[in-house]
Amino acid sequence: MIRKLNFNAGPATLPLAALERAQAELTDFAGSGMSVMEHSHRGKEYEAVHAEATSLLRELLAVPADMDVLFLQGGASQQFATLPMNFLTPGASADYVLTGVWGEKALGEAKTVAAMYGAKVRLAATTGVGDGKEKSYARVPTQSEIAPDAAAAYVHFTSNETIHGVQYAVAPGAQFPDFGGAPLICDMSSDFMWRSTDLSRFDLVYAGAQKNIGPSGLVVVLAKKSMIERGRKDIPKIFQYRVHADNGSLYNTPPTFAIYLVRNVLAWVKGEGGLPAIEAANREKAGVIYAAIDQNAGFYRAPVETSSRSLMNVVFRLPTEALEERFVAEAKKHDMVGLKGHRSVGGVRVSLYNAVPVAWAKTLGDFMNDFAKHNG
Ligand code: PMP
């Protein structure tokens, strides 16, 4: 078997060790005579998996004691709607900071809910330039561009915009900007669990699993108990964070196999040396690809400003769309897949999530140098 060098943006490559463990345990989980998928979510076998996934996540990310860990369904997109449903009230206003399309989508859902509730949403900052199809994002806002409303019900931002390749706090040890005094909510879908993060500043963080920690079908929510308590009680139970928190994410049947795979992936992260080792590898991988871009600057062009360049999704252009197509096709011949940029922006996108080995980035970097030499 040849494992492809998979640079997909999500669903994305998973650690081989996590997959092989699932393979070995597939038909007979922990000597139980059935797969984990076939167990009741209320039985002791699955409960142990659920507890281990939760405790690994808490340990690796140093989740503060006053935050709950929830495993929910509906993806990050459902969170776009669930957040305003819980935290907006008539007359209230929520702040959004935009650095790309995912933030725009979150804002769009909040607008819909705000209209139903008689509430408002407001742009606290945007780095979008242009309009419609031509709109582009190339950086995160500077501190002085963020105009927060301290009375907002919450402020929402996207730590890494997966399509545009725009990420906050990229330099080693860099901090997120100050978003003001309102409760802080972050969509961390595409840069979750890759470095130590001071979670005490956040009131709620959410992340779809299918990039850094597992398969699709699962979204992780970390929420301060005080934030969960603020949530409305007059919305359907299934959308109330409180209900999921009170039931340990077992209010309804959770995606048990997805959570099991998260357990396997997080056990792998721990075995690799935890987040310090994962962060170092991610910095090395991104360094290799950005070096290939910068060393062939007349050929490759990175549209994102250096200080906002994503380490998770490296996006770049070639001189023509025909060359971009050839690049993707030739890379495929060398078993490198998932390189086509998002259909809305074109170009090339290299996703370098935790499970991408450093060696793959080096192979791609060499390929980029060769391709520039032969086509430049
Ligand atoms: N937010 C970000 C930053 C994303 O990258 C994505 C998916 N690519 C989403 C939200 C939406 O996630 P889902 O498809 O799981 O709803």
mmCIF file of C-alpha atoms and ligand atoms in Angstrom:
data_model
loop_
_atom_site.group_PDB
_atom_site.id
_atom_site.type_symbol
_atom_site.label_atom_id
_atom_site.label_comp_id
_atom_site.label_asym_id
_atom_site.label_seq_id
_atom_site.Cartn_x
_atom_site.Cartn_y
_atom_site.Cartn_z
ATOM 1 C CA MET A 1 0.000 0.000 0.000
ATOM 2 C CA ILE A 2 1.157 3.511 -0.805
ATOM 3 C CA ARG A 3 -0.134 6.108 1.672
ATOM 4 C CA LYS A 4 -0.776 9.265 -0.299
ATOM 5 C CA LEU A 5 0.917 12.463 0.797
ATOM 6 C CA ASN A 6 -2.442 14.004 1.698
ATOM 7 C CA PHE A 7 -2.499 17.802 2.007
ATOM 8 C CA ASN A 8 -6.301 18.088 2.114
ATOM 9 C CA ALA A 9 -7.866 20.933 4.113
ATOM 10 C CA GLY A 10 -10.332 18.732 5.956
ATOM 11 C CA PRO A 11 -11.287 15.985 6.182
ATOM 12 C CA ALA A 12 -7.535 15.648 6.309
ATOM 13 C CA THR A 13 -4.836 13.075 6.816
ATOM 14 C CA LEU A 14 -4.917 11.226 10.144
ATOM 15 C CA PRO A 15 -1.914 9.793 11.983
ATOM 16 C CA LEU A 16 -1.208 6.307 10.601
ATOM 17 C CA ALA A 17 -0.768 5.019 14.171
ATOM 18 C CA ALA A 18 -4.296 6.173 15.073
ATOM 19 C CA LEU A 19 -5.755 4.427 12.008
ATOM 20 C CA GLU A 20 -3.804 1.219 12.591
ATOM 21 C CA ARG A 21 -4.967 1.139 16.193
ATOM 22 C CA ALA A 22 -8.554 1.466 14.976
ATOM 23 C CA GLN A 23 -7.905 -1.322 12.477
ATOM 24 C CA ALA A 24 -6.504 -3.634 15.153
ATOM 25 C CA GLU A 25 -9.430 -2.908 17.478
ATOM 26 C CA LEU A 26 -12.142 -2.742 14.840
ATOM 27 C CA THR A 27 -13.998 -6.027 15.192
ATOM 28 C CA ASP A 28 -13.141 -6.812 18.814
ATOM 29 C CA PHE A 29 -12.827 -3.717 20.974
ATOM 30 C CA ALA A 30 -11.047 -4.344 24.298
ATOM 31 C CA GLY A 31 -11.905 -8.064 24.207
ATOM 32 C CA SER A 32 -15.633 -7.260 24.172
ATOM 33 C CA GLY A 33 -16.492 -9.292 21.069
ATOM 34 C CA MET A 34 -17.799 -6.286 19.151
ATOM 35 C CA SER A 35 -16.575 -3.035 17.662
ATOM 36 C CA VAL A 36 -16.738 0.212 19.584
ATOM 37 C CA MET A 37 -19.353 1.356 17.034
ATOM 38 C CA GLU A 38 -21.677 -1.418 18.124
ATOM 39 C CA HIS A 39 -21.539 -0.637 21.842
ATOM 40 C CA SER A 40 -24.229 1.310 23.653
ATOM 41 C CA HIS A 41 -23.186 4.866 24.379
ATOM 42 C CA ARG A 42 -24.308 4.175 27.938
ATOM 43 C CA GLY A 43 -22.196 1.026 28.373
ATOM 44 C CA LYS A 44 -18.915 0.824 30.286
ATOM 45 C CA GLU A 45 -16.753 0.142 27.199
ATOM 46 C CA TYR A 46 -17.835 3.285 25.389
ATOM 47 C CA GLU A 47 -17.928 5.334 28.578
ATOM 48 C CA ALA A 48 -14.234 4.579 29.087
ATOM 49 C CA VAL A 49 -13.459 5.819 25.549
ATOM 50 C CA HIS A 50 -15.489 8.992 26.071
ATOM 51 C CA ALA A 51 -13.763 9.680 29.386
ATOM 52 C CA GLU A 52 -10.307 9.051 27.926
ATOM 53 C CA ALA A 53 -10.903 11.339 24.937
ATOM 54 C CA THR A 54 -12.080 14.073 27.318
ATOM 55 C CA SER A 55 -9.205 13.679 29.752
ATOM 56 C CA LEU A 56 -6.557 13.565 26.988
ATOM 57 C CA LEU A 57 -7.989 16.747 25.511
ATOM 58 C CA ARG A 58 -8.014 18.442 28.918
ATOM 59 C CA GLU A 59 -4.473 17.338 29.664
ATOM 60 C CA LEU A 60 -2.889 18.199 26.308
ATOM 61 C CA LEU A 61 -4.517 21.630 26.035
ATOM 62 C CA ALA A 62 -4.423 22.379 29.786
ATOM 63 C CA VAL A 63 -8.141 23.169 29.730
ATOM 64 C CA PRO A 64 -8.958 25.260 32.842
ATOM 65 C CA ALA A 65 -11.153 23.593 35.485
ATOM 66 C CA ASP A 66 -13.909 26.176 34.970
ATOM 67 C CA MET A 67 -14.338 25.105 31.310
ATOM 68 C CA ASP A 68 -16.445 22.170 30.143
ATOM 69 C CA VAL A 69 -15.422 19.978 27.197
ATOM 70 C CA LEU A 70 -18.358 19.109 24.942
ATOM 71 C CA PHE A 71 -18.490 16.729 21.980
ATOM 72 C CA LEU A 72 -21.305 17.860 19.687
ATOM 73 C CA GLN A 73 -22.601 17.245 16.162
ATOM 74 C CA GLY A 74 -23.529 19.492 13.258
ATOM 75 C CA GLY A 75 -20.000 20.694 12.640
ATOM 76 C CA ALA A 76 -18.616 24.166 13.141
ATOM 77 C CA SER A 77 -21.352 25.427 10.820
ATOM 78 C CA GLN A 78 -24.020 24.483 13.329
ATOM 79 C CA GLN A 79 -22.092 26.392 15.990
ATOM 80 C CA PHE A 80 -22.392 29.499 13.798
ATOM 81 C CA ALA A 81 -26.154 29.342 14.517
ATOM 82 C CA THR A 82 -26.110 27.792 18.003
ATOM 83 C CA LEU A 83 -23.964 30.598 19.424
ATOM 84 C CA PRO A 84 -26.340 33.484 18.668
ATOM 85 C CA MET A 85 -29.342 31.271 19.520
ATOM 86 C CA ASN A 86 -27.910 30.851 23.024
ATOM 87 C CA PHE A 87 -26.332 34.206 23.716
ATOM 88 C CA LEU A 88 -28.375 36.874 21.916
ATOM 89 C CA THR A 89 -31.429 38.451 23.554
ATOM 90 C CA PRO A 90 -33.810 41.219 22.379
ATOM 91 C CA GLY A 91 -31.945 44.509 22.158
ATOM 92 C CA ALA A 92 -28.522 42.864 22.603
ATOM 93 C CA SER A 93 -25.672 43.125 20.108
ATOM 94 C CA ALA A 94 -22.846 40.730 19.182
ATOM 95 C CA ASP A 95 -19.473 41.733 17.695
ATOM 96 C CA TYR A 96 -17.791 39.903 14.802
ATOM 97 C CA VAL A 97 -14.204 40.255 13.606
ATOM 98 C CA LEU A 98 -13.716 39.060 10.023
ATOM 99 C CA THR A 99 -10.540 37.750 8.422
ATOM 100 C CA GLY A 100 -12.160 35.458 5.849
ATOM 101 C CA VAL A 101 -15.125 33.526 4.570
ATOM 102 C CA TRP A 102 -15.721 31.334 7.642
ATOM 103 C CA GLY A 103 -16.102 34.411 9.811
ATOM 104 C CA GLU A 104 -18.489 35.834 7.199
ATOM 105 C CA LYS A 105 -20.578 32.675 7.392
ATOM 106 C CA ALA A 106 -20.669 32.858 11.204
ATOM 107 C CA LEU A 107 -21.773 36.486 10.937
ATOM 108 C CA GLY A 108 -24.458 35.574 8.384
ATOM 109 C CA GLU A 109 -26.034 33.005 10.714
ATOM 110 C CA ALA A 110 -25.893 35.466 13.615
ATOM 111 C CA LYS A 111 -27.720 38.051 11.475
ATOM 112 C CA THR A 112 -30.531 35.573 10.841
ATOM 113 C CA VAL A 113 -30.897 34.784 14.539
ATOM 114 C CA ALA A 114 -30.622 38.466 15.488
ATOM 115 C CA ALA A 115 -33.500 39.316 13.117
ATOM 116 C CA MET A 116 -35.668 36.652 14.789
ATOM 117 C CA TYR A 117 -34.796 37.875 18.286
ATOM 118 C CA GLY A 118 -34.828 41.639 17.733
ATOM 119 C CA ALA A 119 -31.099 41.728 18.431
ATOM 120 C CA LYS A 120 -28.168 43.124 16.427
ATOM 121 C CA VAL A 121 -24.802 42.075 15.091
ATOM 122 C CA ARG A 122 -21.979 44.470 14.434
ATOM 123 C CA LEU A 123 -18.615 44.360 12.677
ATOM 124 C CA ALA A 124 -15.885 45.078 15.222
ATOM 125 C CA ALA A 125 -13.220 44.771 12.480
ATOM 126 C CA THR A 126 -12.731 43.363 9.006
ATOM 127 C CA THR A 127 -9.671 43.046 6.826
ATOM 128 C CA GLY A 128 -11.700 42.218 3.711
ATOM 129 C CA VAL A 129 -10.771 44.257 0.639
ATOM 130 C CA GLY A 130 -13.061 44.587 -2.395
ATOM 131 C CA ASP A 131 -16.537 43.267 -2.954
ATOM 132 C CA GLY A 132 -18.394 40.156 -4.037
ATOM 133 C CA LYS A 133 -16.337 37.574 -5.871
ATOM 134 C CA GLU A 134 -13.305 39.885 -5.836
ATOM 135 C CA LYS A 135 -13.227 40.196 -2.061
ATOM 136 C CA SER A 136 -9.917 39.159 -0.528
ATOM 137 C CA TYR A 137 -8.386 38.826 2.910
ATOM 138 C CA ALA A 138 -4.617 38.984 3.372
ATOM 139 C CA ARG A 139 -4.042 39.688 7.053
ATOM 140 C CA VAL A 140 -5.424 39.811 10.564
ATOM 141 C CA PRO A 141 -6.413 43.235 11.946
ATOM 142 C CA THR A 142 -3.967 45.356 13.913
ATOM 143 C CA GLN A 143 -4.852 46.063 17.508
ATOM 144 C CA SER A 144 -5.913 49.612 16.664
ATOM 145 C CA GLU A 145 -8.308 48.416 13.930
ATOM 146 C CA ILE A 146 -10.364 46.397 16.411
ATOM 147 C CA ALA A 147 -13.193 48.551 17.770
ATOM 148 C CA PRO A 148 -14.956 46.374 20.334
ATOM 149 C CA ASP A 149 -18.227 47.122 22.067
ATOM 150 C CA ALA A 150 -17.619 46.309 25.724
ATOM 151 C CA ALA A 151 -21.364 45.836 26.173
ATOM 152 C CA ALA A 152 -21.627 43.235 23.386
ATOM 153 C CA ALA A 153 -23.192 39.881 24.250
ATOM 154 C CA TYR A 154 -19.956 38.371 22.883
ATOM 155 C CA VAL A 155 -17.194 38.975 20.354
ATOM 156 C CA HIS A 156 -16.474 36.275 17.780
ATOM 157 C CA PHE A 157 -13.354 35.731 15.677
ATOM 158 C CA THR A 158 -11.765 32.961 13.579
ATOM 159 C CA SER A 159 -8.223 32.128 14.673
ATOM 160 C CA ASN A 160 -7.298 30.582 11.314
ATOM 161 C CA GLU A 161 -9.151 31.213 8.056
ATOM 162 C CA THR A 162 -8.769 27.906 6.247
ATOM 163 C CA ILE A 163 -9.515 29.178 2.739
ATOM 164 C CA HIS A 164 -7.456 32.372 2.788
ATOM 165 C CA GLY A 165 -4.572 31.023 4.890
ATOM 166 C CA VAL A 166 -4.781 33.918 7.357
ATOM 167 C CA GLN A 167 -3.888 33.101 10.966
ATOM 168 C CA TYR A 168 -3.586 35.097 14.202
ATOM 169 C CA ALA A 169 -0.589 35.067 16.532
ATOM 170 C CA VAL A 170 1.715 33.214 14.202
ATOM 171 C CA ALA A 171 5.131 34.140 15.646
ATOM 172 C CA PRO A 172 6.431 31.833 18.402
ATOM 173 C CA GLY A 173 4.881 32.854 21.723
ATOM 174 C CA ALA A 174 2.685 35.530 20.073
ATOM 175 C CA GLN A 175 -0.592 36.396 21.826
ATOM 176 C CA PHE A 176 -4.027 36.987 20.368
ATOM 177 C CA PRO A 177 -4.974 40.681 20.269
ATOM 178 C CA ASP A 178 -7.173 42.261 22.894
ATOM 179 C CA PHE A 179 -10.761 41.922 21.702
ATOM 180 C CA GLY A 180 -12.211 44.055 24.498
ATOM 181 C CA GLY A 181 -14.195 43.181 27.580
ATOM 182 C CA ALA A 182 -17.082 41.189 26.106
ATOM 183 C CA PRO A 183 -17.100 37.360 26.373
ATOM 184 C CA LEU A 184 -14.640 36.038 23.801
ATOM 185 C CA ILE A 185 -15.653 33.287 21.365
ATOM 186 C CA CYS A 186 -13.289 31.729 18.840
ATOM 187 C CA ASP A 187 -13.741 29.394 15.879
ATOM 188 C CA MET A 188 -10.504 27.371 16.130
ATOM 189 C CA SER A 189 -11.581 24.695 13.659
ATOM 190 C CA SER A 190 -8.439 24.712 11.556
ATOM 191 C CA ASP A 191 -5.815 25.513 14.191
ATOM 192 C CA PHE A 192 -7.037 23.643 17.243
ATOM 193 C CA MET A 193 -4.636 21.606 19.383
ATOM 194 C CA TRP A 194 -1.379 22.532 17.655
ATOM 195 C CA ARG A 195 0.279 24.603 20.369
ATOM 196 C CA SER A 196 -0.218 25.574 23.990
ATOM 197 C CA THR A 197 -2.949 28.213 24.179
ATOM 198 C CA ASP A 198 -3.939 30.356 27.128
ATOM 199 C CA LEU A 199 -7.584 29.316 27.233
ATOM 200 C CA SER A 200 -8.355 31.416 30.294
ATOM 201 C CA ARG A 201 -8.964 34.409 27.992
ATOM 202 C CA PHE A 202 -11.706 32.604 26.110
ATOM 203 C CA ASP A 203 -15.300 32.071 27.170
ATOM 204 C CA LEU A 204 -16.029 29.599 24.388
ATOM 205 C CA VAL A 205 -13.861 27.907 21.769
ATOM 206 C CA TYR A 206 -15.130 25.511 19.122
ATOM 207 C CA ALA A 207 -13.449 23.383 16.495
ATOM 208 C CA GLY A 208 -14.607 20.872 13.907
ATOM 209 C CA ALA A 209 -12.594 17.701 14.463
ATOM 210 C CA GLN A 210 -11.776 16.927 10.830
ATOM 211 C CA LYS A 211 -8.555 18.938 10.581
ATOM 212 C CA ASN A 212 -6.286 18.439 13.564
ATOM 213 C CA ILE A 213 -7.916 15.884 15.835
ATOM 214 C CA GLY A 214 -10.071 13.348 14.047
ATOM 215 C CA PRO A 215 -12.734 12.581 11.469
ATOM 216 C CA SER A 216 -15.715 14.738 10.494
ATOM 217 C CA GLY A 217 -19.044 14.390 12.271
ATOM 218 C CA LEU A 218 -17.848 15.919 15.503
ATOM 219 C CA VAL A 219 -17.271 19.422 16.806
ATOM 220 C CA VAL A 220 -15.488 20.070 20.096
ATOM 221 C CA VAL A 221 -16.691 22.955 22.265
ATOM 222 C CA LEU A 222 -14.748 24.252 25.256
ATOM 223 C CA ALA A 223 -16.945 26.589 27.257
ATOM 224 C CA LYS A 224 -16.649 28.356 30.579
ATOM 225 C CA LYS A 225 -19.348 27.224 32.973
ATOM 226 C CA SER A 226 -20.292 30.891 33.500
ATOM 227 C CA MET A 227 -20.856 31.263 29.732
ATOM 228 C CA ILE A 228 -22.938 28.088 29.550
ATOM 229 C CA GLU A 229 -25.089 29.447 32.379
ATOM 230 C CA ARG A 230 -25.830 32.627 30.394
ATOM 231 C CA GLY A 231 -27.384 30.601 27.567
ATOM 232 C CA ARG A 232 -31.085 30.977 26.883
ATOM 233 C CA LYS A 233 -33.439 28.361 28.298
ATOM 234 C CA ASP A 234 -36.292 29.024 25.872
ATOM 235 C CA ILE A 235 -34.697 27.364 22.848
ATOM 236 C CA PRO A 236 -34.968 23.643 22.015
ATOM 237 C CA LYS A 237 -32.930 21.512 24.417
ATOM 238 C CA ILE A 238 -30.730 20.058 21.697
ATOM 239 C CA PHE A 239 -29.326 23.553 21.011
ATOM 240 C CA GLN A 240 -28.659 24.482 24.650
ATOM 241 C CA TYR A 241 -25.037 24.153 25.738
ATOM 242 C CA ARG A 242 -26.351 23.702 29.289
ATOM 243 C CA VAL A 243 -28.144 20.491 28.386
ATOM 244 C CA HIS A 244 -25.056 18.960 26.793
ATOM 245 C CA ALA A 245 -22.839 20.075 29.679
ATOM 246 C CA ASP A 246 -25.248 18.680 32.302
ATOM 247 C CA ASN A 247 -25.241 15.336 30.491
ATOM 248 C CA GLY A 248 -21.522 15.018 29.779
ATOM 249 C CA SER A 249 -22.227 15.223 26.011
ATOM 250 C CA LEU A 250 -24.455 12.155 26.357
ATOM 251 C CA TYR A 251 -27.829 13.923 26.216
ATOM 252 C CA ASN A 252 -28.439 12.183 22.915
ATOM 253 C CA THR A 253 -26.416 9.526 21.117
ATOM 254 C CA PRO A 254 -23.016 11.061 20.352
ATOM 255 C CA PRO A 255 -20.925 10.151 17.284
ATOM 256 C CA THR A 256 -19.224 7.374 19.200
ATOM 257 C CA PHE A 257 -16.822 6.207 16.498
ATOM 258 C CA ALA A 258 -15.655 9.753 15.773
ATOM 259 C CA ILE A 259 -14.978 10.321 19.475
ATOM 260 C CA TYR A 260 -13.150 6.979 19.622
ATOM 261 C CA LEU A 261 -10.904 8.115 16.755
ATOM 262 C CA VAL A 262 -10.237 11.410 18.548
ATOM 263 C CA ARG A 263 -9.102 9.286 21.501
ATOM 264 C CA ASN A 264 -6.654 7.486 19.182
ATOM 265 C CA VAL A 265 -5.374 10.735 17.635
ATOM 266 C CA LEU A 266 -4.885 12.430 21.002
ATOM 267 C CA ALA A 267 -3.089 9.372 22.387
ATOM 268 C CA TRP A 268 -0.775 9.717 19.377
ATOM 269 C CA VAL A 269 -0.254 13.446 20.106
ATOM 270 C CA LYS A 270 0.700 12.580 23.665
ATOM 271 C CA GLY A 271 3.068 9.866 22.476
ATOM 272 C CA GLU A 272 4.761 12.337 20.120
ATOM 273 C CA GLY A 273 5.594 14.541 23.108
ATOM 274 C CA GLY A 274 2.431 16.635 23.342
ATOM 275 C CA LEU A 275 1.950 20.125 21.992
ATOM 276 C CA PRO A 276 5.564 21.356 22.289
ATOM 277 C CA ALA A 277 6.677 18.611 19.869
ATOM 278 C CA ILE A 278 3.646 19.092 17.596
ATOM 279 C CA GLU A 279 4.208 22.857 17.446
ATOM 280 C CA ALA A 280 7.891 22.430 16.587
ATOM 281 C CA ALA A 281 7.050 20.030 13.755
ATOM 282 C CA ASN A 282 4.344 22.365 12.430
ATOM 283 C CA ARG A 283 6.737 25.316 12.420
ATOM 284 C CA GLU A 284 9.307 23.247 10.567
ATOM 285 C CA LYS A 285 6.786 22.084 7.920
ATOM 286 C CA ALA A 286 5.425 25.582 7.264
ATOM 287 C CA GLY A 287 9.000 26.906 7.183
ATOM 288 C CA VAL A 288 9.869 24.465 4.399
ATOM 289 C CA ILE A 289 6.891 25.450 2.207
ATOM 290 C CA TYR A 290 7.183 29.218 2.748
ATOM 291 C CA ALA A 291 10.923 28.961 2.018
ATOM 292 C CA ALA A 292 10.131 27.268 -1.299
ATOM 293 C CA ILE A 293 7.730 30.127 -2.103
ATOM 294 C CA ASP A 294 10.116 32.900 -1.074
ATOM 295 C CA GLN A 295 13.157 31.368 -2.763
ATOM 296 C CA ASN A 296 11.214 31.301 -6.027
ATOM 297 C CA ALA A 297 9.504 34.636 -5.487
ATOM 298 C CA GLY A 298 9.298 35.462 -9.193
ATOM 299 C CA PHE A 299 7.316 32.279 -9.759
ATOM 300 C CA TYR A 300 5.271 31.632 -6.617
ATOM 301 C CA ARG A 301 3.341 34.438 -4.955
ATOM 302 C CA ALA A 302 1.980 34.268 -1.401
ATOM 303 C CA PRO A 303 -0.983 36.661 -1.150
ATOM 304 C CA VAL A 304 -0.980 36.771 2.677
ATOM 305 C CA GLU A 305 1.127 39.312 4.585
ATOM 306 C CA THR A 306 4.088 37.645 6.297
ATOM 307 C CA SER A 307 2.940 38.273 9.872
ATOM 308 C CA SER A 308 -0.459 36.656 9.187
ATOM 309 C CA ARG A 309 0.753 33.689 7.143
ATOM 310 C CA SER A 310 -0.991 30.547 8.313
ATOM 311 C CA LEU A 311 1.132 27.633 9.462
ATOM 312 C CA MET A 312 -1.821 25.314 8.900
ATOM 313 C CA ASN A 313 -2.957 26.300 5.384
ATOM 314 C CA VAL A 314 -0.277 27.723 3.115
ATOM 315 C CA VAL A 315 -1.848 29.371 0.062
ATOM 316 C CA PHE A 316 0.001 30.588 -2.995
ATOM 317 C CA ARG A 317 -0.420 31.445 -6.655
ATOM 318 C CA LEU A 318 1.583 30.592 -9.766
ATOM 319 C CA PRO A 319 1.992 32.939 -12.753
ATOM 320 C CA THR A 320 -1.063 31.506 -14.588
ATOM 321 C CA GLU A 321 -4.051 29.308 -13.832
ATOM 322 C CA ALA A 322 -2.788 26.830 -16.425
ATOM 323 C CA LEU A 323 0.463 26.476 -14.471
ATOM 324 C CA GLU A 324 -1.505 26.016 -11.248
ATOM 325 C CA GLU A 325 -3.425 23.176 -12.857
ATOM 326 C CA ARG A 326 -0.207 21.601 -14.117
ATOM 327 C CA PHE A 327 1.372 21.952 -10.661
ATOM 328 C CA VAL A 328 -1.514 20.113 -9.009
ATOM 329 C CA ALA A 329 -1.581 17.422 -11.712
ATOM 330 C CA GLU A 330 2.174 16.782 -11.606
ATOM 331 C CA ALA A 331 2.195 16.685 -7.812
ATOM 332 C CA LYS A 332 -0.518 14.041 -8.024
ATOM 333 C CA LYS A 333 1.733 11.885 -10.201
ATOM 334 C CA HIS A 334 4.120 11.902 -7.227
ATOM 335 C CA ASP A 335 1.314 10.814 -4.847
ATOM 336 C CA MET A 336 0.844 14.332 -3.433
ATOM 337 C CA VAL A 337 -2.896 15.093 -3.261
ATOM 338 C CA GLY A 338 -5.279 17.718 -1.907
ATOM 339 C CA LEU A 339 -3.328 20.721 -3.213
ATOM 340 C CA LYS A 340 -5.976 22.535 -5.217
ATOM 341 C CA GLY A 341 -6.966 25.843 -3.621
ATOM 342 C CA HIS A 342 -10.556 26.320 -2.458
ATOM 343 C CA ARG A 343 -12.872 26.799 -5.435
ATOM 344 C CA SER A 344 -13.771 30.310 -4.276
ATOM 345 C CA VAL A 345 -10.189 31.640 -4.416
ATOM 346 C CA GLY A 346 -8.287 29.270 -6.745
ATOM 347 C CA GLY A 347 -4.515 28.821 -6.574
ATOM 348 C CA VAL A 348 -2.756 26.188 -4.505
ATOM 349 C CA ARG A 349 -3.366 25.378 -0.840
ATOM 350 C CA VAL A 350 -1.135 23.144 1.261
ATOM 351 C CA SER A 351 -2.728 22.050 4.517
ATOM 352 C CA LEU A 352 -0.112 21.031 7.052
ATOM 353 C CA TYR A 353 -2.175 19.790 9.986
ATOM 354 C CA ASN A 354 -0.664 17.886 12.892
ATOM 355 C CA ALA A 355 -0.731 14.477 11.190
ATOM 356 C CA VAL A 356 1.274 15.627 8.135
ATOM 357 C CA PRO A 357 4.841 14.344 8.678
ATOM 358 C CA VAL A 358 7.782 16.743 8.254
ATOM 359 C CA ALA A 359 9.066 14.431 5.498
ATOM 360 C CA TRP A 360 5.976 15.119 3.364
ATOM 361 C CA ALA A 361 6.564 18.869 3.584
ATOM 362 C CA LYS A 362 10.189 18.330 2.529
ATOM 363 C CA THR A 363 9.125 16.205 -0.436
ATOM 364 C CA LEU A 364 6.652 18.892 -1.495
ATOM 365 C CA GLY A 365 9.227 21.663 -0.945
ATOM 366 C CA ASP A 366 11.690 19.852 -3.241
ATOM 367 C CA PHE A 367 8.948 19.366 -5.809
ATOM 368 C CA MET A 368 8.111 23.096 -5.666
ATOM 369 C CA ASN A 369 11.739 24.055 -6.264
ATOM 370 C CA ASP A 370 11.997 21.653 -9.231
ATOM 371 C CA PHE A 371 8.688 22.786 -10.673
ATOM 372 C CA ALA A 372 9.734 26.450 -10.519
ATOM 373 C CA LYS A 373 13.071 25.620 -12.170
ATOM 374 C CA HIS A 374 11.442 23.766 -15.057
ATOM 375 C CA ASN A 375 8.467 26.074 -15.606
ATOM 376 C CA GLY A 376 9.754 29.500 -14.540
HETATM 377 N N1 PMP B 1 -14.788 27.208 10.372
HETATM 378 C C1 PMP B 1 -13.612 26.978 9.771
HETATM 379 C C2 PMP B 1 -12.437 27.835 10.140
HETATM 380 C C3 PMP B 1 -13.506 25.964 8.818
HETATM 381 O O1 PMP B 1 -12.340 25.728 8.208
HETATM 382 C C4 PMP B 1 -14.640 25.173 8.506
HETATM 383 C C5 PMP B 1 -14.591 24.021 7.506
HETATM 384 N N2 PMP B 1 -13.634 24.026 6.575
HETATM 385 C C6 PMP B 1 -15.839 25.460 9.135
HETATM 386 C C7 PMP B 1 -15.878 26.473 10.080
HETATM 387 C C8 PMP B 1 -17.092 24.675 8.839
HETATM 388 O O2 PMP B 1 -16.963 23.406 9.362
HETATM 389 P P1 PMP B 1 -18.026 22.243 9.075
HETATM 390 O O3 PMP B 1 -17.964 21.941 7.620
HETATM 391 O O4 PMP B 1 -17.540 21.133 9.933
HETATM 392 O O5 PMP B 1 -19.350 22.745 9.485
#
